[in-house]
Amino acid sequence: MTERLIQSIERAADVLELFLISSEELSVKEMSDRLGLSKSTVHGIIKTLEYRGYLKQDPNNLKYKLGLKLFELGNKVSAQFDLSKIARPIIKELVDDLKETVHLVVFERGEVIYVEKIDGPQAIRIYSQVGKKAPIHCTGVGKSILAFQDEEEIERLLSNTELKPYTEFTMTDKEEVKKHLQTIREQGYATDDEEIELGLKCVAAPIFDHYGKAIAAISCAAPKFRMGDERQTEIIRRMKEAAAMISRNMGYQQKPVHL
């Protein structure tokens, strides 16, 4: 990036982003330790954010949590987020028909983030939640997006990502993951077979924008015992059809791969 960045604004963003990966409330010391900044520097940033409504202090324990101003901005973003608007009715129809949980994720700055989740009537507790990041190497959504990036981006992301083992079935070797991505490109969808959570199976398909880039994905998640071969084949077909429809509505002109 050639533009000159403003350090104080970067640090304010760092403070706010701590709440994406931490508990709901944080003290000045906790934020200072995690950011590697002095308490006086962090205190000044926090007080400015609190004054503007981005943070709120609990008067009892003196810790800070996110303020209503972020909720207002989040609602604005949601209202303007065309992908969610386009995908939501399609996802809802999938949930109604398949009776399973369906997710929508986006790919942003090398990260995969859940932006929609509609639970089926037989929903079970699983790792996913709106706003949470999805590992790129062991989730259906992560792999389905990663597979359709260019080779340089795939190499960069895998080299800079900890290929953490979540279960005994998680692939943690970079070359093995890259070989698996080639299969995903050929078949046009990805699966997660107990790779992030034992007993859970997911089928995911990529979503392309009008430039032909894979920018998002949808997935259907269910207990493995409810996804036998025949059932999985039906879910694969439906996920690929739904992803293709969303892609077309996003302006994608070409025929989605292997549909």
PDB file of C-alpha atoms in Angstrom:
ATOM      1  CA  MET A   1       0.000   0.000   0.000  1.00  0.00           C
ATOM      2  CA  THR A   2       1.526   3.335  -1.082  1.00  0.00           C
ATOM      3  CA  GLU A   3      -0.903   5.626   0.746  1.00  0.00           C
ATOM      4  CA  ARG A   4       0.246   7.129   4.041  1.00  0.00           C
ATOM      5  CA  LEU A   5      -1.710   5.569   6.904  1.00  0.00           C
ATOM      6  CA  ILE A   6      -2.632   7.499  10.031  1.00  0.00           C
ATOM      7  CA  GLN A   7      -1.227   5.611  13.008  1.00  0.00           C
ATOM      8  CA  SER A   8      -3.740   6.844  15.568  1.00  0.00           C
ATOM      9  CA  ILE A   9      -6.672   5.669  13.427  1.00  0.00           C
ATOM     10  CA  GLU A  10      -4.987   2.317  12.831  1.00  0.00           C
ATOM     11  CA  ARG A  11      -4.581   1.892  16.598  1.00  0.00           C
ATOM     12  CA  ALA A  12      -8.225   2.817  17.209  1.00  0.00           C
ATOM     13  CA  ALA A  13      -9.235   0.153  14.664  1.00  0.00           C
ATOM     14  CA  ASP A  14      -6.947  -2.343  16.416  1.00  0.00           C
ATOM     15  CA  VAL A  15      -8.725  -1.629  19.710  1.00  0.00           C
ATOM     16  CA  LEU A  16     -12.167  -2.205  18.183  1.00  0.00           C
ATOM     17  CA  GLU A  17     -11.056  -5.372  16.387  1.00  0.00           C
ATOM     18  CA  LEU A  18      -9.950  -6.906  19.685  1.00  0.00           C
ATOM     19  CA  PHE A  19     -13.635  -7.444  20.384  1.00  0.00           C
ATOM     20  CA  LEU A  20     -13.915  -9.704  17.308  1.00  0.00           C
ATOM     21  CA  ILE A  21     -11.693 -12.328  18.938  1.00  0.00           C
ATOM     22  CA  SER A  22     -12.025 -11.589  22.648  1.00  0.00           C
ATOM     23  CA  SER A  23     -14.652 -11.639  25.370  1.00  0.00           C
ATOM     24  CA  GLU A  24     -17.480  -9.115  25.408  1.00  0.00           C
ATOM     25  CA  GLU A  25     -15.693  -6.862  27.913  1.00  0.00           C
ATOM     26  CA  LEU A  26     -12.023  -5.881  28.172  1.00  0.00           C
ATOM     27  CA  SER A  27     -10.056  -3.781  30.647  1.00  0.00           C
ATOM     28  CA  VAL A  28      -7.503  -1.132  29.694  1.00  0.00           C
ATOM     29  CA  LYS A  29      -4.708  -3.462  30.836  1.00  0.00           C
ATOM     30  CA  GLU A  30      -6.036  -6.382  28.804  1.00  0.00           C
ATOM     31  CA  MET A  31      -6.184  -4.240  25.674  1.00  0.00           C
ATOM     32  CA  SER A  32      -2.754  -2.767  26.390  1.00  0.00           C
ATOM     33  CA  ASP A  33      -1.183  -6.207  26.819  1.00  0.00           C
ATOM     34  CA  ARG A  34      -2.774  -7.665  23.684  1.00  0.00           C
ATOM     35  CA  LEU A  35      -1.833  -4.710  21.491  1.00  0.00           C
ATOM     36  CA  GLY A  36       1.632  -4.218  22.933  1.00  0.00           C
ATOM     37  CA  LEU A  37       0.919  -0.547  23.617  1.00  0.00           C
ATOM     38  CA  SER A  38       1.318   1.475  26.792  1.00  0.00           C
ATOM     39  CA  LYS A  39      -1.701   1.814  29.060  1.00  0.00           C
ATOM     40  CA  SER A  40      -1.625   5.614  28.639  1.00  0.00           C
ATOM     41  CA  THR A  41      -1.773   5.309  24.834  1.00  0.00           C
ATOM     42  CA  VAL A  42      -4.623   2.791  24.962  1.00  0.00           C
ATOM     43  CA  HIS A  43      -6.472   4.857  27.585  1.00  0.00           C
ATOM     44  CA  GLY A  44      -6.457   7.912  25.310  1.00  0.00           C
ATOM     45  CA  ILE A  45      -7.784   5.905  22.369  1.00  0.00           C
ATOM     46  CA  ILE A  46     -10.479   4.282  24.504  1.00  0.00           C
ATOM     47  CA  LYS A  47     -11.709   7.556  25.969  1.00  0.00           C
ATOM     48  CA  THR A  48     -12.013   9.052  22.477  1.00  0.00           C
ATOM     49  CA  LEU A  49     -13.952   6.019  21.239  1.00  0.00           C
ATOM     50  CA  GLU A  50     -16.151   6.134  24.329  1.00  0.00           C
ATOM     51  CA  TYR A  51     -16.886   9.837  23.782  1.00  0.00           C
ATOM     52  CA  ARG A  52     -17.990   9.094  20.196  1.00  0.00           C
ATOM     53  CA  GLY A  53     -20.172   6.155  21.251  1.00  0.00           C
ATOM     54  CA  TYR A  54     -18.034   3.336  19.836  1.00  0.00           C
ATOM     55  CA  LEU A  55     -17.201   1.951  23.283  1.00  0.00           C
ATOM     56  CA  LYS A  56     -19.091   1.921  26.565  1.00  0.00           C
ATOM     57  CA  GLN A  57     -17.660   1.450  30.067  1.00  0.00           C
ATOM     58  CA  ASP A  58     -19.310  -0.761  32.656  1.00  0.00           C
ATOM     59  CA  PRO A  59     -19.484   1.365  35.847  1.00  0.00           C
ATOM     60  CA  ASN A  60     -19.236  -1.725  38.064  1.00  0.00           C
ATOM     61  CA  ASN A  61     -16.100  -3.484  36.782  1.00  0.00           C
ATOM     62  CA  LEU A  62     -14.732  -0.520  34.748  1.00  0.00           C
ATOM     63  CA  LYS A  63     -14.259  -2.743  31.702  1.00  0.00           C
ATOM     64  CA  TYR A  64     -15.251  -1.682  28.173  1.00  0.00           C
ATOM     65  CA  LYS A  65     -17.630  -3.182  25.621  1.00  0.00           C
ATOM     66  CA  LEU A  66     -18.771  -2.168  22.147  1.00  0.00           C
ATOM     67  CA  GLY A  67     -21.112   0.825  21.994  1.00  0.00           C
ATOM     68  CA  LEU A  68     -24.371   1.471  20.187  1.00  0.00           C
ATOM     69  CA  LYS A  69     -22.700   3.590  17.510  1.00  0.00           C
ATOM     70  CA  LEU A  70     -21.192   0.408  16.048  1.00  0.00           C
ATOM     71  CA  PHE A  71     -24.624  -1.215  16.071  1.00  0.00           C
ATOM     72  CA  GLU A  72     -25.990   1.752  14.095  1.00  0.00           C
ATOM     73  CA  LEU A  73     -23.164   1.535  11.572  1.00  0.00           C
ATOM     74  CA  GLY A  74     -23.577  -2.243  11.330  1.00  0.00           C
ATOM     75  CA  ASN A  75     -27.232  -1.808  10.460  1.00  0.00           C
ATOM     76  CA  LYS A  76     -26.266   0.661   7.739  1.00  0.00           C
ATOM     77  CA  VAL A  77     -23.758  -1.791   6.283  1.00  0.00           C
ATOM     78  CA  SER A  78     -26.302  -4.600   6.423  1.00  0.00           C
ATOM     79  CA  ALA A  79     -28.902  -2.473   4.647  1.00  0.00           C
ATOM     80  CA  GLN A  80     -26.452  -1.698   1.837  1.00  0.00           C
ATOM     81  CA  PHE A  81     -24.994  -5.182   1.528  1.00  0.00           C
ATOM     82  CA  ASP A  82     -26.433  -6.373  -1.783  1.00  0.00           C
ATOM     83  CA  LEU A  83     -25.070  -9.907  -1.510  1.00  0.00           C
ATOM     84  CA  SER A  84     -27.044 -10.569   1.664  1.00  0.00           C
ATOM     85  CA  LYS A  85     -30.193  -9.105   0.105  1.00  0.00           C
ATOM     86  CA  ILE A  86     -29.796 -11.276  -2.973  1.00  0.00           C
ATOM     87  CA  ALA A  87     -28.861 -14.445  -1.108  1.00  0.00           C
ATOM     88  CA  ARG A  88     -31.265 -14.313   1.841  1.00  0.00           C
ATOM     89  CA  PRO A  89     -34.465 -15.498   0.055  1.00  0.00           C
ATOM     90  CA  ILE A  90     -32.511 -18.233  -1.728  1.00  0.00           C
ATOM     91  CA  ILE A  91     -30.981 -19.402   1.550  1.00  0.00           C
ATOM     92  CA  LYS A  92     -34.379 -19.308   3.233  1.00  0.00           C
ATOM     93  CA  GLU A  93     -35.823 -21.546   0.503  1.00  0.00           C
ATOM     94  CA  LEU A  94     -32.926 -23.985   0.949  1.00  0.00           C
ATOM     95  CA  VAL A  95     -33.536 -24.189   4.695  1.00  0.00           C
ATOM     96  CA  ASP A  96     -37.270 -24.707   4.147  1.00  0.00           C
ATOM     97  CA  ASP A  97     -36.631 -27.515   1.669  1.00  0.00           C
ATOM     98  CA  LEU A  98     -33.595 -29.231   3.179  1.00  0.00           C
ATOM     99  CA  LYS A  99     -34.535 -28.701   6.843  1.00  0.00           C
ATOM    100  CA  GLU A 100     -30.859 -28.061   7.653  1.00  0.00           C
ATOM    101  CA  THR A 101     -28.739 -25.053   8.631  1.00  0.00           C
ATOM    102  CA  VAL A 102     -27.434 -22.917   5.751  1.00  0.00           C
ATOM    103  CA  HIS A 103     -24.640 -20.321   5.926  1.00  0.00           C
ATOM    104  CA  LEU A 104     -23.471 -17.446   3.751  1.00  0.00           C
ATOM    105  CA  VAL A 105     -19.870 -16.279   4.054  1.00  0.00           C
ATOM    106  CA  VAL A 106     -17.862 -13.560   2.349  1.00  0.00           C
ATOM    107  CA  PHE A 107     -14.193 -13.440   1.399  1.00  0.00           C
ATOM    108  CA  GLU A 108     -12.606 -10.184   2.474  1.00  0.00           C
ATOM    109  CA  ARG A 109      -8.915  -9.302   2.684  1.00  0.00           C
ATOM    110  CA  GLY A 110      -7.933 -12.950   2.749  1.00  0.00           C
ATOM    111  CA  GLU A 111     -10.434 -13.933   5.422  1.00  0.00           C
ATOM    112  CA  VAL A 112     -13.710 -15.842   5.312  1.00  0.00           C
ATOM    113  CA  ILE A 113     -16.452 -14.381   7.522  1.00  0.00           C
ATOM    114  CA  TYR A 114     -19.964 -15.648   8.280  1.00  0.00           C
ATOM    115  CA  VAL A 115     -22.548 -12.977   7.374  1.00  0.00           C
ATOM    116  CA  GLU A 116     -25.774 -15.018   7.348  1.00  0.00           C
ATOM    117  CA  LYS A 117     -26.898 -18.145   9.168  1.00  0.00           C
ATOM    118  CA  ILE A 118     -30.393 -19.606   9.083  1.00  0.00           C
ATOM    119  CA  ASP A 119     -30.962 -22.613  11.290  1.00  0.00           C
ATOM    120  CA  GLY A 120     -33.059 -25.546  10.140  1.00  0.00           C
ATOM    121  CA  PRO A 121     -35.788 -27.005  12.356  1.00  0.00           C
ATOM    122  CA  GLN A 122     -33.371 -29.736  13.481  1.00  0.00           C
ATOM    123  CA  ALA A 123     -30.549 -27.319  14.238  1.00  0.00           C
ATOM    124  CA  ILE A 124     -27.672 -28.428  16.420  1.00  0.00           C
ATOM    125  CA  ARG A 125     -25.073 -26.364  18.241  1.00  0.00           C
ATOM    126  CA  ILE A 126     -22.140 -25.823  15.885  1.00  0.00           C
ATOM    127  CA  TYR A 127     -19.088 -23.565  15.770  1.00  0.00           C
ATOM    128  CA  SER A 128     -20.474 -21.053  13.259  1.00  0.00           C
ATOM    129  CA  GLN A 129     -22.019 -17.678  14.096  1.00  0.00           C
ATOM    130  CA  VAL A 130     -22.538 -14.407  12.226  1.00  0.00           C
ATOM    131  CA  GLY A 131     -19.409 -12.267  12.416  1.00  0.00           C
ATOM    132  CA  LYS A 132     -17.103 -15.190  13.154  1.00  0.00           C
ATOM    133  CA  LYS A 133     -14.201 -16.061  10.884  1.00  0.00           C
ATOM    134  CA  ALA A 134     -14.125 -19.467   9.181  1.00  0.00           C
ATOM    135  CA  PRO A 135     -10.807 -21.329   8.848  1.00  0.00           C
ATOM    136  CA  ILE A 136      -9.890 -21.473   5.170  1.00  0.00           C
ATOM    137  CA  HIS A 137      -8.255 -24.927   5.204  1.00  0.00           C
ATOM    138  CA  CYS A 138     -10.862 -27.086   6.946  1.00  0.00           C
ATOM    139  CA  THR A 139     -14.336 -25.637   6.344  1.00  0.00           C
ATOM    140  CA  GLY A 140     -16.408 -26.223   3.239  1.00  0.00           C
ATOM    141  CA  VAL A 141     -16.964 -22.494   2.769  1.00  0.00           C
ATOM    142  CA  GLY A 142     -13.294 -21.661   3.257  1.00  0.00           C
ATOM    143  CA  LYS A 143     -12.055 -24.304   0.845  1.00  0.00           C
ATOM    144  CA  SER A 144     -14.719 -23.589  -1.784  1.00  0.00           C
ATOM    145  CA  ILE A 145     -13.610 -19.940  -1.956  1.00  0.00           C
ATOM    146  CA  LEU A 146      -9.890 -20.642  -1.642  1.00  0.00           C
ATOM    147  CA  ALA A 147      -9.965 -23.175  -4.482  1.00  0.00           C
ATOM    148  CA  PHE A 148     -11.038 -20.497  -6.975  1.00  0.00           C
ATOM    149  CA  GLN A 149      -8.400 -17.898  -6.098  1.00  0.00           C
ATOM    150  CA  ASP A 150      -5.349 -17.569  -8.337  1.00  0.00           C
ATOM    151  CA  GLU A 151      -2.312 -19.708  -7.539  1.00  0.00           C
ATOM    152  CA  GLU A 152      -0.313 -16.845  -6.040  1.00  0.00           C
ATOM    153  CA  GLU A 153      -3.133 -15.952  -3.654  1.00  0.00           C
ATOM    154  CA  ILE A 154      -3.582 -19.590  -2.629  1.00  0.00           C
ATOM    155  CA  GLU A 155       0.141 -19.903  -1.931  1.00  0.00           C
ATOM    156  CA  ARG A 156       0.191 -16.646   0.029  1.00  0.00           C
ATOM    157  CA  LEU A 157      -2.829 -17.519   2.141  1.00  0.00           C
ATOM    158  CA  LEU A 158      -1.716 -21.046   2.963  1.00  0.00           C
ATOM    159  CA  SER A 159       1.819 -19.877   3.764  1.00  0.00           C
ATOM    160  CA  ASN A 160       0.534 -17.211   6.133  1.00  0.00           C
ATOM    161  CA  THR A 161      -2.161 -19.288   7.806  1.00  0.00           C
ATOM    162  CA  GLU A 162      -1.670 -21.686  10.694  1.00  0.00           C
ATOM    163  CA  LEU A 163      -3.096 -24.954   9.376  1.00  0.00           C
ATOM    164  CA  LYS A 164      -4.459 -25.776  12.789  1.00  0.00           C
ATOM    165  CA  PRO A 165      -5.751 -29.312  13.467  1.00  0.00           C
ATOM    166  CA  TYR A 166      -9.302 -29.034  14.794  1.00  0.00           C
ATOM    167  CA  THR A 167      -9.977 -32.785  14.632  1.00  0.00           C
ATOM    168  CA  GLU A 168      -8.088 -35.906  13.607  1.00  0.00           C
ATOM    169  CA  PHE A 169      -9.484 -35.413  10.079  1.00  0.00           C
ATOM    170  CA  THR A 170      -8.141 -31.858   9.548  1.00  0.00           C
ATOM    171  CA  MET A 171      -5.592 -31.516   6.755  1.00  0.00           C
ATOM    172  CA  THR A 172      -2.543 -29.674   8.100  1.00  0.00           C
ATOM    173  CA  ASP A 173      -0.051 -30.203   5.262  1.00  0.00           C
ATOM    174  CA  LYS A 174       0.019 -27.338   2.762  1.00  0.00           C
ATOM    175  CA  GLU A 175       0.690 -29.543  -0.261  1.00  0.00           C
ATOM    176  CA  GLU A 176      -2.115 -31.913   0.708  1.00  0.00           C
ATOM    177  CA  VAL A 177      -4.512 -28.967   0.999  1.00  0.00           C
ATOM    178  CA  LYS A 178      -3.440 -27.611  -2.408  1.00  0.00           C
ATOM    179  CA  LYS A 179      -4.032 -31.019  -4.019  1.00  0.00           C
ATOM    180  CA  HIS A 180      -7.473 -31.139  -2.391  1.00  0.00           C
ATOM    181  CA  LEU A 181      -8.257 -27.658  -3.772  1.00  0.00           C
ATOM    182  CA  GLN A 182      -7.642 -28.952  -7.300  1.00  0.00           C
ATOM    183  CA  THR A 183     -10.362 -31.570  -6.759  1.00  0.00           C
ATOM    184  CA  ILE A 184     -12.726 -28.862  -5.509  1.00  0.00           C
ATOM    185  CA  ARG A 185     -12.106 -26.799  -8.654  1.00  0.00           C
ATOM    186  CA  GLU A 186     -12.877 -29.814 -10.830  1.00  0.00           C
ATOM    187  CA  GLN A 187     -16.135 -30.721  -9.079  1.00  0.00           C
ATOM    188  CA  GLY A 188     -17.341 -27.175  -8.315  1.00  0.00           C
ATOM    189  CA  TYR A 189     -18.066 -27.713  -4.628  1.00  0.00           C
ATOM    190  CA  ALA A 190     -16.318 -28.502  -1.335  1.00  0.00           C
ATOM    191  CA  THR A 191     -17.101 -30.691   1.625  1.00  0.00           C
ATOM    192  CA  ASP A 192     -16.016 -30.631   5.248  1.00  0.00           C
ATOM    193  CA  ASP A 193     -16.218 -34.184   6.591  1.00  0.00           C
ATOM    194  CA  GLU A 194     -15.623 -33.769  10.347  1.00  0.00           C
ATOM    195  CA  GLU A 195     -12.603 -31.568   9.612  1.00  0.00           C
ATOM    196  CA  ILE A 196     -13.547 -28.781  12.009  1.00  0.00           C
ATOM    197  CA  GLU A 197     -15.995 -30.549  14.308  1.00  0.00           C
ATOM    198  CA  LEU A 198     -16.518 -34.253  14.933  1.00  0.00           C
ATOM    199  CA  GLY A 199     -19.907 -35.499  13.830  1.00  0.00           C
ATOM    200  CA  LEU A 200     -20.485 -32.508  11.521  1.00  0.00           C
ATOM    201  CA  LYS A 201     -20.537 -32.574   7.726  1.00  0.00           C
ATOM    202  CA  CYS A 202     -20.895 -29.603   5.374  1.00  0.00           C
ATOM    203  CA  VAL A 203     -21.350 -29.091   1.651  1.00  0.00           C
ATOM    204  CA  ALA A 204     -20.380 -25.689   0.212  1.00  0.00           C
ATOM    205  CA  ALA A 205     -20.404 -23.999  -3.187  1.00  0.00           C
ATOM    206  CA  PRO A 206     -18.663 -20.782  -4.291  1.00  0.00           C
ATOM    207  CA  ILE A 207     -20.381 -17.554  -5.361  1.00  0.00           C
ATOM    208  CA  PHE A 208     -18.849 -15.443  -8.133  1.00  0.00           C
ATOM    209  CA  ASP A 209     -19.219 -11.699  -8.757  1.00  0.00           C
ATOM    210  CA  HIS A 210     -19.578  -9.933 -12.113  1.00  0.00           C
ATOM    211  CA  TYR A 211     -15.786 -10.037 -12.557  1.00  0.00           C
ATOM    212  CA  GLY A 212     -15.814 -13.830 -12.219  1.00  0.00           C
ATOM    213  CA  LYS A 213     -14.087 -13.771  -8.838  1.00  0.00           C
ATOM    214  CA  ALA A 214     -15.065 -16.120  -6.020  1.00  0.00           C
ATOM    215  CA  ILE A 215     -16.151 -13.647  -3.355  1.00  0.00           C
ATOM    216  CA  ALA A 216     -18.450 -15.717  -1.148  1.00  0.00           C
ATOM    217  CA  ALA A 217     -19.901 -19.159  -0.550  1.00  0.00           C
ATOM    218  CA  ILE A 218     -22.940 -20.894   0.861  1.00  0.00           C
ATOM    219  CA  SER A 219     -22.935 -24.115   2.830  1.00  0.00           C
ATOM    220  CA  CYS A 220     -25.341 -26.628   4.287  1.00  0.00           C
ATOM    221  CA  ALA A 221     -24.278 -28.119   7.611  1.00  0.00           C
ATOM    222  CA  ALA A 222     -25.770 -31.223   9.225  1.00  0.00           C
ATOM    223  CA  PRO A 223     -24.846 -34.063  11.556  1.00  0.00           C
ATOM    224  CA  LYS A 224     -22.968 -36.720   9.593  1.00  0.00           C
ATOM    225  CA  PHE A 225     -25.601 -39.348  10.352  1.00  0.00           C
ATOM    226  CA  ARG A 226     -28.166 -37.238   8.431  1.00  0.00           C
ATOM    227  CA  MET A 227     -25.951 -36.917   5.356  1.00  0.00           C
ATOM    228  CA  GLY A 228     -25.730 -40.335   3.745  1.00  0.00           C
ATOM    229  CA  ASP A 229     -24.676 -40.741   0.106  1.00  0.00           C
ATOM    230  CA  GLU A 230     -28.118 -40.159  -1.443  1.00  0.00           C
ATOM    231  CA  ARG A 231     -28.872 -37.219   0.841  1.00  0.00           C
ATOM    232  CA  GLN A 232     -25.441 -35.680   0.207  1.00  0.00           C
ATOM    233  CA  THR A 233     -25.901 -35.950  -3.551  1.00  0.00           C
ATOM    234  CA  GLU A 234     -29.174 -34.025  -3.294  1.00  0.00           C
ATOM    235  CA  ILE A 235     -27.626 -31.365  -1.054  1.00  0.00           C
ATOM    236  CA  ILE A 236     -24.667 -30.944  -3.436  1.00  0.00           C
ATOM    237  CA  ARG A 237     -27.060 -30.389  -6.340  1.00  0.00           C
ATOM    238  CA  ARG A 238     -29.131 -27.862  -4.419  1.00  0.00           C
ATOM    239  CA  MET A 239     -26.122 -25.935  -3.096  1.00  0.00           C
ATOM    240  CA  LYS A 240     -24.559 -25.666  -6.551  1.00  0.00           C
ATOM    241  CA  GLU A 241     -27.856 -24.531  -8.066  1.00  0.00           C
ATOM    242  CA  ALA A 242     -28.372 -21.937  -5.324  1.00  0.00           C
ATOM    243  CA  ALA A 243     -24.800 -20.630  -5.588  1.00  0.00           C
ATOM    244  CA  ALA A 244     -25.182 -20.363  -9.375  1.00  0.00           C
ATOM    245  CA  MET A 245     -28.419 -18.403  -8.974  1.00  0.00           C
ATOM    246  CA  ILE A 246     -26.850 -15.992  -6.500  1.00  0.00           C
ATOM    247  CA  SER A 247     -23.828 -15.603  -8.805  1.00  0.00           C
ATOM    248  CA  ARG A 248     -26.067 -14.749 -11.764  1.00  0.00           C
ATOM    249  CA  ASN A 249     -27.927 -12.211  -9.638  1.00  0.00           C
ATOM    250  CA  MET A 250     -24.565 -10.700  -8.714  1.00  0.00           C
ATOM    251  CA  GLY A 251     -23.885 -10.177 -12.428  1.00  0.00           C
ATOM    252  CA  TYR A 252     -21.833 -13.279 -13.147  1.00  0.00           C
ATOM    253  CA  GLN A 253     -22.224 -13.916 -16.877  1.00  0.00           C
ATOM    254  CA  GLN A 254     -20.445 -17.222 -17.401  1.00  0.00           C
ATOM    255  CA  LYS A 255     -21.882 -20.601 -16.629  1.00  0.00           C
ATOM    256  CA  PRO A 256     -20.704 -21.636 -13.122  1.00  0.00           C
ATOM    257  CA  VAL A 257     -18.155 -24.432 -13.267  1.00  0.00           C
ATOM    258  CA  HIS A 258     -19.322 -28.040 -13.421  1.00  0.00           C
ATOM    259  CA  LEU A 259     -23.003 -27.276 -12.765  1.00  0.00           C
TER     260      LEU A 259
END
